[in-house]
Tab-separated table of C-alpha atoms and ligand atoms in Angstrom:
chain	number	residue	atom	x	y	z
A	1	UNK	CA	-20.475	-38.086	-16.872
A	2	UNK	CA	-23.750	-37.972	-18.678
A	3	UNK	CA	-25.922	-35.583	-17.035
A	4	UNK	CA	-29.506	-34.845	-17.092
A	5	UNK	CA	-30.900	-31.896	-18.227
A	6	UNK	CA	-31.935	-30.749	-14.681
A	7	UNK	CA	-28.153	-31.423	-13.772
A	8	UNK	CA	-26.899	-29.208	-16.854
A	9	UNK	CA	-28.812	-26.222	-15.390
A	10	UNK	CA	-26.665	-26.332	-12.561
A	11	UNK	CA	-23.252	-27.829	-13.950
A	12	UNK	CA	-23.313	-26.912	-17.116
A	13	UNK	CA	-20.407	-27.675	-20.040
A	14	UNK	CA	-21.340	-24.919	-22.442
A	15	UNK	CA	-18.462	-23.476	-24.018
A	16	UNK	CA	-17.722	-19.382	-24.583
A	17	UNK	CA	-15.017	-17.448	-25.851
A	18	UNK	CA	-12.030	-16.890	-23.576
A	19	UNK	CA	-9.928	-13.508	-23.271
A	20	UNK	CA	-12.346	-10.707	-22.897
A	21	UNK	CA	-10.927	-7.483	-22.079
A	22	UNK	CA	-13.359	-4.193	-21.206
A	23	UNK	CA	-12.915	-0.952	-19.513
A	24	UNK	CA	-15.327	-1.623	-16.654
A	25	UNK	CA	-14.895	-3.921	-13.773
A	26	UNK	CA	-16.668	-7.048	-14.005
A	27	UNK	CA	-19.326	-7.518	-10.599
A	28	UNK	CA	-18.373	-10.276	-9.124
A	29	UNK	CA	-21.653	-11.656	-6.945
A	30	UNK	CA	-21.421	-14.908	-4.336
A	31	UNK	CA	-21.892	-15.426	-1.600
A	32	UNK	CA	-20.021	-18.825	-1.946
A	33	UNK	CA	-16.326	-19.115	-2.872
A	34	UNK	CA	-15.152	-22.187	-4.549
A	35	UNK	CA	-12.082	-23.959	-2.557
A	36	UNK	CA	-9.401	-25.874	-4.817
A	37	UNK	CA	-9.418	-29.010	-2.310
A	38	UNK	CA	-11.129	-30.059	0.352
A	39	UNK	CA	-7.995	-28.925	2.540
A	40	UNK	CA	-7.950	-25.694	1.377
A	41	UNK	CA	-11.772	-24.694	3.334
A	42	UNK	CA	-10.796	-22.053	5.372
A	43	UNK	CA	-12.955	-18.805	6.781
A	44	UNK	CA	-10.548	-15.917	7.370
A	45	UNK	CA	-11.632	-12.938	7.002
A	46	UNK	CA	-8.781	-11.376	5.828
A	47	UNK	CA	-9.092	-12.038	2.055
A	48	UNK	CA	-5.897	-10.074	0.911
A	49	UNK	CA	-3.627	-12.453	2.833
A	50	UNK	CA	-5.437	-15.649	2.707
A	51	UNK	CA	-7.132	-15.576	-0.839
A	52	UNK	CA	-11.109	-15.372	-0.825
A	53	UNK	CA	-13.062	-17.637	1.596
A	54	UNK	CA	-16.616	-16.074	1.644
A	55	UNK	CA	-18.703	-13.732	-0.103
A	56	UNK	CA	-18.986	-11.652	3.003
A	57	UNK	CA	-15.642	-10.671	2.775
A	58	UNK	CA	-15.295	-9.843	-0.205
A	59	UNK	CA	-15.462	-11.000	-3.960
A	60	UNK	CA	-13.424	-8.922	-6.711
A	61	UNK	CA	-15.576	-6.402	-7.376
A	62	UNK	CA	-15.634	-5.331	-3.978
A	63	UNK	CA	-11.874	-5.663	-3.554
A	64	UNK	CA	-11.022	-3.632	-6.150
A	65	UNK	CA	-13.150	-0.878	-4.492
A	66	UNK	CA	-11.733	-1.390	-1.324
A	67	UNK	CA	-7.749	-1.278	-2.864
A	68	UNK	CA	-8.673	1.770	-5.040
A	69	UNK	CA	-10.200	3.882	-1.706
A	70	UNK	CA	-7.275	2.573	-0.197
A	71	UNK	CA	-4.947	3.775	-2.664
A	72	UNK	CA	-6.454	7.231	-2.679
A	73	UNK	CA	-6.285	8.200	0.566
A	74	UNK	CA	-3.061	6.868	0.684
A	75	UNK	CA	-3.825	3.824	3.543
A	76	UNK	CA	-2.636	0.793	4.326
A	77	UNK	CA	-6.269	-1.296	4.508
A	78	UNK	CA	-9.260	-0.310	3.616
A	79	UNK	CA	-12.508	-2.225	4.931
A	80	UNK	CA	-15.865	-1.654	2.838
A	81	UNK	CA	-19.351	-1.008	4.763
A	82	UNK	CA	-23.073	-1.167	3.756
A	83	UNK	CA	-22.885	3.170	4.538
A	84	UNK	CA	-21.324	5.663	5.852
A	85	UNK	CA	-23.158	5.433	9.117
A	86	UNK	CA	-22.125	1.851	8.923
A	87	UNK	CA	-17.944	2.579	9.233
A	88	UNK	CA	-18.711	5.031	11.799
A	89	UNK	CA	-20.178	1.793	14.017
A	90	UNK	CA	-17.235	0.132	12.631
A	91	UNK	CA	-14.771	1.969	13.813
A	92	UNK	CA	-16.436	2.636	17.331
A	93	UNK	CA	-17.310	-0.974	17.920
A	94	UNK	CA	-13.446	-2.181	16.960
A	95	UNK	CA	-12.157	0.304	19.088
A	96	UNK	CA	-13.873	1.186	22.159
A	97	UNK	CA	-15.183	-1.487	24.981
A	98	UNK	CA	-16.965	-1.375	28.473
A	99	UNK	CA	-15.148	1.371	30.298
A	100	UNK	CA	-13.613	3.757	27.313
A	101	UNK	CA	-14.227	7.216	26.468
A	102	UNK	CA	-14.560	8.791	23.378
A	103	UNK	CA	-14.086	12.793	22.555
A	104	UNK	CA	-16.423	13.912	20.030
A	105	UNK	CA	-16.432	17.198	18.222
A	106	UNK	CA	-20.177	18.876	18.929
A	107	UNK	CA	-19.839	19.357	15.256
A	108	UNK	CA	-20.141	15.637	14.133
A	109	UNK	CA	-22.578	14.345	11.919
A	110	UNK	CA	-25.502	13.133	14.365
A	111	UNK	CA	-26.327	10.009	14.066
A	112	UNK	CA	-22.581	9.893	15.002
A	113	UNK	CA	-23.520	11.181	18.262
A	114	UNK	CA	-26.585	9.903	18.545
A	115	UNK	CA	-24.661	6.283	18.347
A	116	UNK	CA	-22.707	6.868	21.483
A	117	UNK	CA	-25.420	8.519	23.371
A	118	UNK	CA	-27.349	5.558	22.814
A	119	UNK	CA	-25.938	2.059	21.924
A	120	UNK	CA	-22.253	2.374	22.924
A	121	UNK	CA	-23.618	4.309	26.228
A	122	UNK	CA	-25.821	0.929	26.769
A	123	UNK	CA	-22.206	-1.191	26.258
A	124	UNK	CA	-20.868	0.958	29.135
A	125	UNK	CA	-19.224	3.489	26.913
A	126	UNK	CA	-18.540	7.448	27.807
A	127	UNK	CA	-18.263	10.546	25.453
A	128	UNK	CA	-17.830	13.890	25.913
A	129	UNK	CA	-18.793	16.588	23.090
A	130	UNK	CA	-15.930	18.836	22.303
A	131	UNK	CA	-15.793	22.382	20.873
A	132	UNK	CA	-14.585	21.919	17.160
A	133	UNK	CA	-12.448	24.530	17.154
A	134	UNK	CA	-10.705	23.514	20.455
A	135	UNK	CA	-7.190	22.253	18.164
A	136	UNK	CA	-4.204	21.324	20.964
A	137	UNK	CA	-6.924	22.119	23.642
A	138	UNK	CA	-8.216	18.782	23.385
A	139	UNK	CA	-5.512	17.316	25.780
A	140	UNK	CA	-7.506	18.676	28.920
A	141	UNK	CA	-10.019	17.219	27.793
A	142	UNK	CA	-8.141	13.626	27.233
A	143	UNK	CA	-8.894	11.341	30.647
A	144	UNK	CA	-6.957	8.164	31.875
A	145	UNK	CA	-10.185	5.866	30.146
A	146	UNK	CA	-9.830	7.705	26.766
A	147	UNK	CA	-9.499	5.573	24.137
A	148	UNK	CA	-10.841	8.046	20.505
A	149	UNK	CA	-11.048	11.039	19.519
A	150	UNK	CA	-13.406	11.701	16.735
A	151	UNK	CA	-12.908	14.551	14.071
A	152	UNK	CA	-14.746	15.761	11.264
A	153	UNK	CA	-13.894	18.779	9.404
A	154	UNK	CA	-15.490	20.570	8.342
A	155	UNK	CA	-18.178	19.550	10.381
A	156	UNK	CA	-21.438	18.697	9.467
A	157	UNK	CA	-23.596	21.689	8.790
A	158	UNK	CA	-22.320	24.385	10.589
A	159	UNK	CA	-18.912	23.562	8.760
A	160	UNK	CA	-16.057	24.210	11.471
A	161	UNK	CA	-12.472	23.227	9.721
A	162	UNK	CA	-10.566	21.333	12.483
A	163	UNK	CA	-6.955	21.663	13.364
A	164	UNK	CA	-6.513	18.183	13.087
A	165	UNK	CA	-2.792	17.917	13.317
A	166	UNK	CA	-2.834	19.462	17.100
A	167	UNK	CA	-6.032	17.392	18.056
A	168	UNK	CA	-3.802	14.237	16.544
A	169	UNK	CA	-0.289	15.371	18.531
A	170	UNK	CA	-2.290	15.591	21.300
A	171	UNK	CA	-4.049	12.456	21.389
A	172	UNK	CA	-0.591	10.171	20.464
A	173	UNK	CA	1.303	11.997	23.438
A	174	UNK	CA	-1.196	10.172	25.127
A	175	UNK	CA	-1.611	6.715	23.118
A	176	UNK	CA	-5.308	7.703	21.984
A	177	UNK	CA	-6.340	6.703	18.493
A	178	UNK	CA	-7.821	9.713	16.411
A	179	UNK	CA	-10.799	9.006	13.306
A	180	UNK	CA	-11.642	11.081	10.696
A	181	UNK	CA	-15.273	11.335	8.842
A	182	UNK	CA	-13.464	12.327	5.549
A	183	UNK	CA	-16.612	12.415	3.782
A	184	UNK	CA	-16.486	15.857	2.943
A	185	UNK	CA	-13.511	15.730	1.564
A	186	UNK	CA	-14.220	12.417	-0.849
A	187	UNK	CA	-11.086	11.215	0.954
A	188	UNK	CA	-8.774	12.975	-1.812
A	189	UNK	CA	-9.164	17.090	-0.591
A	190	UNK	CA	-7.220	16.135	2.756
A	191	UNK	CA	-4.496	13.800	3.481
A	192	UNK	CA	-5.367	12.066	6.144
A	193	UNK	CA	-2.624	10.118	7.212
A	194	UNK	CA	-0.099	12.787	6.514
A	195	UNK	CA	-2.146	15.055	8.993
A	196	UNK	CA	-1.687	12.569	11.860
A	197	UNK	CA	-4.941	10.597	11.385
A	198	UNK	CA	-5.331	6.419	12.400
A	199	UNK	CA	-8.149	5.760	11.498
A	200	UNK	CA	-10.472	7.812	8.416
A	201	UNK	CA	-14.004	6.885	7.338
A	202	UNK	CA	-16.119	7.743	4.449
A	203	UNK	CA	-19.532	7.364	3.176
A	204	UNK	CA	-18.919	6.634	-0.387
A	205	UNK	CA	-22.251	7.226	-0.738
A	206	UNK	CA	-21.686	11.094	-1.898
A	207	UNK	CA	-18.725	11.752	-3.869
A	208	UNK	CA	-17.656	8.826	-4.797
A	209	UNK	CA	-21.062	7.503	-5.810
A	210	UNK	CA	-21.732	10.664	-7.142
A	211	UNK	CA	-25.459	10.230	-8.677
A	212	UNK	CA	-27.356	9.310	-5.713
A	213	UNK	CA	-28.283	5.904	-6.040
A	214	UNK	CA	-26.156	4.110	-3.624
A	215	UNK	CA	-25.367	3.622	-0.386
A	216	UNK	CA	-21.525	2.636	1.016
A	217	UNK	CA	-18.672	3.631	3.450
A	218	UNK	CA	-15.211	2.601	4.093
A	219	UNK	CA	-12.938	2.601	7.063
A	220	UNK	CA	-9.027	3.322	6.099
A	221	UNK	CA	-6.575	2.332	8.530
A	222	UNK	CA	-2.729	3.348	8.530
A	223	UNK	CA	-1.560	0.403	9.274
A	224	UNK	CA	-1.480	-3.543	9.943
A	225	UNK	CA	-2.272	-3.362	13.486
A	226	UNK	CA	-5.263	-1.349	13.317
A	227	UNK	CA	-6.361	-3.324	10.441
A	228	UNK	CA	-5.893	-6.553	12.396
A	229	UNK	CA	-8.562	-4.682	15.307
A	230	UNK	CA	-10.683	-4.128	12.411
A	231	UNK	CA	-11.046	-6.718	10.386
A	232	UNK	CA	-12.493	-9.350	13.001
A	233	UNK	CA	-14.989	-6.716	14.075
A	234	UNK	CA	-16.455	-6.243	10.978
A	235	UNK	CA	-16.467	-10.607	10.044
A	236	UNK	CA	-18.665	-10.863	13.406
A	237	UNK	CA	-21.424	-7.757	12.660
A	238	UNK	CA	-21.164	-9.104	9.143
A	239	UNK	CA	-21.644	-6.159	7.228
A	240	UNK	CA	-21.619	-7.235	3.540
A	241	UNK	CA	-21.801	-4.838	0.574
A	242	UNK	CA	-23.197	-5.436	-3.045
A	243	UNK	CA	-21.062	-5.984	-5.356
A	244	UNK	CA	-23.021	-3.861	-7.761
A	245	UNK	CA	-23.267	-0.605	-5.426
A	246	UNK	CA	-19.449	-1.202	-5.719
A	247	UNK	CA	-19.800	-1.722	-9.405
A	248	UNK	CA	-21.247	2.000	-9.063
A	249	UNK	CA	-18.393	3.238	-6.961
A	250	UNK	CA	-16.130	2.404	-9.546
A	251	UNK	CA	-17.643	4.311	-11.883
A	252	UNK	CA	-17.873	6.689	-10.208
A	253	UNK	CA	-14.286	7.148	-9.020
A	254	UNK	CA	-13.398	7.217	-12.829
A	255	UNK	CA	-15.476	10.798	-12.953
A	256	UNK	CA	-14.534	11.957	-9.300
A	257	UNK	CA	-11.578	14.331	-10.674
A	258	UNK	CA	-13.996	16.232	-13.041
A	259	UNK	CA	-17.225	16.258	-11.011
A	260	UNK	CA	-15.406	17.777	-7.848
A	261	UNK	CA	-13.476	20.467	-9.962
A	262	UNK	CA	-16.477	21.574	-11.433
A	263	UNK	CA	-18.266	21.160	-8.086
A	264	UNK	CA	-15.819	23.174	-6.642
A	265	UNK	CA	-15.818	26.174	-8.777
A	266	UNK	CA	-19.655	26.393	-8.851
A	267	UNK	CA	-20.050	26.321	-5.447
A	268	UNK	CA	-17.152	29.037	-4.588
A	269	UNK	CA	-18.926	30.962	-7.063
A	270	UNK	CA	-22.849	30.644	-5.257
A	271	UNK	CA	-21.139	31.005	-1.719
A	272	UNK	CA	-19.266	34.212	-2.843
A	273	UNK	CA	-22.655	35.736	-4.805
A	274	UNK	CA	-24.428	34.973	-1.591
A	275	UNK	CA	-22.119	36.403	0.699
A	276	UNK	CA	-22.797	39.692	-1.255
A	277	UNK	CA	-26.666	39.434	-0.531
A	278	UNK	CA	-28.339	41.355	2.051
A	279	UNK	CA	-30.621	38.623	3.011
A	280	UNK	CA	-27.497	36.858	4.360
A	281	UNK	CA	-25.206	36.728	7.501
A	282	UNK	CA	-22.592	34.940	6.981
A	283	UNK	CA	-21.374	32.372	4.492
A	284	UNK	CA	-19.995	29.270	6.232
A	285	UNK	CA	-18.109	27.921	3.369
A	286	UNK	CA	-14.387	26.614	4.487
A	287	UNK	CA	-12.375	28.422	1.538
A	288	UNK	CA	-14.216	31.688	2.556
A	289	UNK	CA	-12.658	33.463	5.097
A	290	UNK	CA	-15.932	33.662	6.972
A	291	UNK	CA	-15.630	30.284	8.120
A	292	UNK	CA	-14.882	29.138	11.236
A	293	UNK	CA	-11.497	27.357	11.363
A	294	UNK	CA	-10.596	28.895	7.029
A	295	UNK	CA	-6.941	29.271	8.282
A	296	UNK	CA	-6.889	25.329	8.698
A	297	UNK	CA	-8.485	24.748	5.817
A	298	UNK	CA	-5.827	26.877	3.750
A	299	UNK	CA	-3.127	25.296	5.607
A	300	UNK	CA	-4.457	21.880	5.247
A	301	UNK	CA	-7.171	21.238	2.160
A	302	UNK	CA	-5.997	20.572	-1.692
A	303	UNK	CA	-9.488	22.013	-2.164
A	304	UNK	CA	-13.228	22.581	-1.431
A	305	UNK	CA	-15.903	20.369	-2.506
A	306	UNK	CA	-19.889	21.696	-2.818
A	307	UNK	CA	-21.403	21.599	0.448
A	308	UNK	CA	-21.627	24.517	2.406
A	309	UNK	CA	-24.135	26.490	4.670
A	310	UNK	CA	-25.468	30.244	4.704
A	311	UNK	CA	-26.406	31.891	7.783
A	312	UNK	CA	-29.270	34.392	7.420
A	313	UNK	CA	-29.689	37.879	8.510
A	314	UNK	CA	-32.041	37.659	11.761
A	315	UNK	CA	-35.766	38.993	10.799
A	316	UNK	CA	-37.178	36.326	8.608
A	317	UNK	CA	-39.397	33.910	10.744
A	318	UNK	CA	-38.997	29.689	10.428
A	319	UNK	CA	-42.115	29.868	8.186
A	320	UNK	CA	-40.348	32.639	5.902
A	321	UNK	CA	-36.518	30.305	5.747
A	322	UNK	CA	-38.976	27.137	4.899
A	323	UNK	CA	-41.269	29.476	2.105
A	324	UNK	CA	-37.976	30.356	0.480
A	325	UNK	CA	-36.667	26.578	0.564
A	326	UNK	CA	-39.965	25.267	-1.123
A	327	UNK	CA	-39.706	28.160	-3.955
A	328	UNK	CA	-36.432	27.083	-4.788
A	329	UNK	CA	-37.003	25.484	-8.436
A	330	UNK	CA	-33.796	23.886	-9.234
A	331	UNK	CA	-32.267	23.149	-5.697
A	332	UNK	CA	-34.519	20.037	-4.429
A	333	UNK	CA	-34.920	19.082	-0.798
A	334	UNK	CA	-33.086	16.265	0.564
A	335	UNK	CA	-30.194	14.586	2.582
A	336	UNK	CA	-27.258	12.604	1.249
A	337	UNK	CA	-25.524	15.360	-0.907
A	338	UNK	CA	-22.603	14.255	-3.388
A	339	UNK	CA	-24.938	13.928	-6.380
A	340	UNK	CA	-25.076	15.233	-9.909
A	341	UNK	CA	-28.552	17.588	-8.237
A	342	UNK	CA	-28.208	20.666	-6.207
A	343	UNK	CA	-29.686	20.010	-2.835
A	344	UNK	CA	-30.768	22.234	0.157
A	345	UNK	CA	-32.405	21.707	3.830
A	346	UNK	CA	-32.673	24.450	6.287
A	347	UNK	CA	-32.025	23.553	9.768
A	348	UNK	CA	-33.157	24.710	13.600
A	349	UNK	CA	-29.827	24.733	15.388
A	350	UNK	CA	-30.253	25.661	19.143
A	351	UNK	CA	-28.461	23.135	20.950
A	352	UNK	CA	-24.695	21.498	21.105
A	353	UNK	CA	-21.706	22.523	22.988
A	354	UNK	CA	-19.345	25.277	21.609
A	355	UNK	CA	-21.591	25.750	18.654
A	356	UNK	CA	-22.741	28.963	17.808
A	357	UNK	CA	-26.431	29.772	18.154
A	358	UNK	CA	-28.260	29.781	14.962
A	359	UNK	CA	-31.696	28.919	15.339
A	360	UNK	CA	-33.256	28.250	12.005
A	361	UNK	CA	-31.327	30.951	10.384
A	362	UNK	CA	-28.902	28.036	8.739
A	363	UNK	CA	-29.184	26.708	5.613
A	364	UNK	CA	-26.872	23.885	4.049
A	365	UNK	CA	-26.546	23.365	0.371
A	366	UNK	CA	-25.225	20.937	-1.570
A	367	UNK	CA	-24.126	22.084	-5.638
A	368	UNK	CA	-24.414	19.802	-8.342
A	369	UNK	CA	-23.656	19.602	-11.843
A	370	UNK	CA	-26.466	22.115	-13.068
A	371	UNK	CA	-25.310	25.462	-14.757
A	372	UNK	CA	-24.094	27.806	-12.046
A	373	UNK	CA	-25.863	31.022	-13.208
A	374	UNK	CA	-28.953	28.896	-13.330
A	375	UNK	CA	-28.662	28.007	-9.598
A	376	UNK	CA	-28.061	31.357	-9.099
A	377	UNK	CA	-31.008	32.800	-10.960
A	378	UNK	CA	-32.896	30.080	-8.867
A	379	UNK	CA	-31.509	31.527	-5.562
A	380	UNK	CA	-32.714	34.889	-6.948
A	381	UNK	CA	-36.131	34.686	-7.389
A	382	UNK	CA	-36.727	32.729	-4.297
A	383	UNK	CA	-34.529	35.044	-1.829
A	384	UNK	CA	-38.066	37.068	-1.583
A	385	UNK	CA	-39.720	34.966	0.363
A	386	UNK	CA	-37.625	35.473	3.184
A	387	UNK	CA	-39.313	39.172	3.537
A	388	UNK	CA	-42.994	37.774	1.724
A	389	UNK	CA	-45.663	37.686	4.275
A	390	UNK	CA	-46.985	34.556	4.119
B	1	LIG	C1	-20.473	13.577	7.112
B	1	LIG	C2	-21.267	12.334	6.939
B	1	LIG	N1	-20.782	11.182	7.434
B	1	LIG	C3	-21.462	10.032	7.319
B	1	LIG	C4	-22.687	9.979	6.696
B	1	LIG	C5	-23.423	8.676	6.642
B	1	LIG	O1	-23.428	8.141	5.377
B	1	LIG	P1	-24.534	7.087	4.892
B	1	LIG	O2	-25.736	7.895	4.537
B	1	LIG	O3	-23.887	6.418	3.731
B	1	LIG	O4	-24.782	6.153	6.033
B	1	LIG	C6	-23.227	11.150	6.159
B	1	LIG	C7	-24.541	11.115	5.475
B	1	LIG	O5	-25.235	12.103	5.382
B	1	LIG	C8	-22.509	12.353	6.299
B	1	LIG	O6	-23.009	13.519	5.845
């Protein structure tokens, strides 16, 4: 055909080089996906089985992202989401309806929580906040209606290490699905699956990211059936992700191994130095014995990633816990930990069930890839403040 020049923009016959190889993953963006024939238009969702249909579903890029999480936590699907936040809706809106009840540790990551207390309460769906620590005890808690049992462990901030196994026992015996926010664990420090989990979620957006400029989750299922409740859920709230966030991910995973080791050593070093200090209570780390539920984790973990929290000695007023945050130099202030840069936030806990009272003597850190001593020396000089006058 002889085309215009306006038509070459669009169809164009320019020739390149064939066979390039690289390292990195190529990003794959569309939204549209070419069909072979006009027979062939199809929109499934599921892309592994019937090839690719539509960008929402997945191009490459995103695949491969998807397959590799998958691979690591050793699943049988995994389904990609714009967050972390955005699997947890996954998974609750695929599994629970009008009429279900979910059991949800009082530990969980809130906007967790504050998604059943509000949205899936609205959809006629009932939760009830369980102590952490509450292992095989969970089947008094299991009703006829109960449908999930969350789990997170450790939990978020005030770190309780679950006994996962019994919660999981108990909730088969009675046909209940059990989910895991893995996040902590970048999906590789516990085995999910071999630890009696269904259904695990992640936001990729810490570890696995790793330098703070993304946002992503994943849902992992164990197996077909689950992944057949899943996948239609997620084609009808539509939740796309960029190819280039994944395009990040994958990077990312390649330096996952040596970021977390390091991670790992740093931060049992910091917990341990501050568990010597005066200024503080307790050290709510999970590979310190001092932490709730640090049997489990010995039993269960392959290790311990960076985030942990302090509990301070009681004296030191809010004002004093937020003087000593703001002199940190190093450490900056900020959620969504994972990153290459040490993070802290103090917190007012005074509510939840089964939680321990700690007002807003807690503290969570997150370590990053700075020099250890240096964090510590930072820690040092701003430890004062807790005692300064203001
Ligand atoms: C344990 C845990 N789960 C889920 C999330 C949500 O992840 P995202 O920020 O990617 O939505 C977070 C984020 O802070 C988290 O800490």
């Amino acid at each position: 055909m002889n085309k215009s020049w306006h038509t070459k923009l669009i169809h164009s016959d320019a020739q390149i080089p064939q066979g390039y190889r690289s390292l990195a993953v190529p990003v794959y963006r569309g939204s549209t996906t070419l069909f072979p024939s006009a027979s062939s238009v199809n929109d499934r969702w599921d892309q592994a089985r019937a090839g690719y249909t539509y960008g929402l579903y997945g191009t490459p890029t995103t695949l491969e992202l998807a397959a590799r999480i998958c691979e690591l936590e050793s699943g049988a699907h995994t389904l990609l989401t714009p967050g972390g936040q955005a699997g947890i809706a996954l998974v609750d809106l695929a599994f629970l309806g009008a009429g279900d009840h979910v059991l949800i540790p009082a530990s969980i990551y809130k906007p967790n929580r504050d998604l059943t207390t509000s949205l899936l309460k609205r959809f006629g769906v009932t939760a009830t906040f369980y102590d952490p620590t509450i292992g095989a005890g969970i089947a008094e808690l299991i009703k006829e209606e109960t449908r999930l049992v969350w789990t997170e462990s450790p939990g978020s901030i005030t770190m309780e290490v679950q006994d996962v196994p019994a919660i999981a026992q108990a909730a088969h015996e009675r046909n209940v699905l059990v989910a895991l926010d893995n996040t902590w664990s970048a999906g590789v420090l516990f085995d999910a699956f071999a630890h009696g989990v269904d259904v695990t979620m992640q936001a990729l957006t810490k570890y696995v990211g790793g330098h703070s400029d993304l946002l992503l989750g994943s849902v992992t299922v164990r197996d077909d059936a689950l992944y057949e409740r899943l996948g239609p859920t997620r084609r009808v709230l539509g939740s796309a992700v960029s190819p280039d966030d994944c395009s990040l991910a994958l990077r990312g995973l390649q330096t996952l191994a040596v970021r977390l080791g390091f991670i790992e050593d740093s931060a049992l070093a910091i917990a341990r130095w501050l568990a010597d200090r005066p200024e503080v209570e307790r050290v709510l780390h999970p590979a310190l014995p001092s932490c709730p539920g640090h049997a489990l984790w010995k039993r269960d973990f392959r290790g311990s990633s960076g985030v942990f929290s302090i509990v301070l000695r009681p004296g030191p007023t809010r004002e004093q816990v937020l003087a000593f945050v703001d002199a940190l130099q190093l450490f900056e202030i900020g959620y969504s930990w994972g990153g290459v840069t040490s993070l802290i936030v103090a917190y007012d806990f005074r509510h939840g069930t089964g939680r321990e009272v700690y007002d807003h003597r807690l503290v969570r850190l997150s370590i990053g890839l700075e020099s250890t001593a240096d964090l510590i020396a930072d820690l040092e000089q701003a430890l004062p403040k807790l005692t300064t006058r203001g």
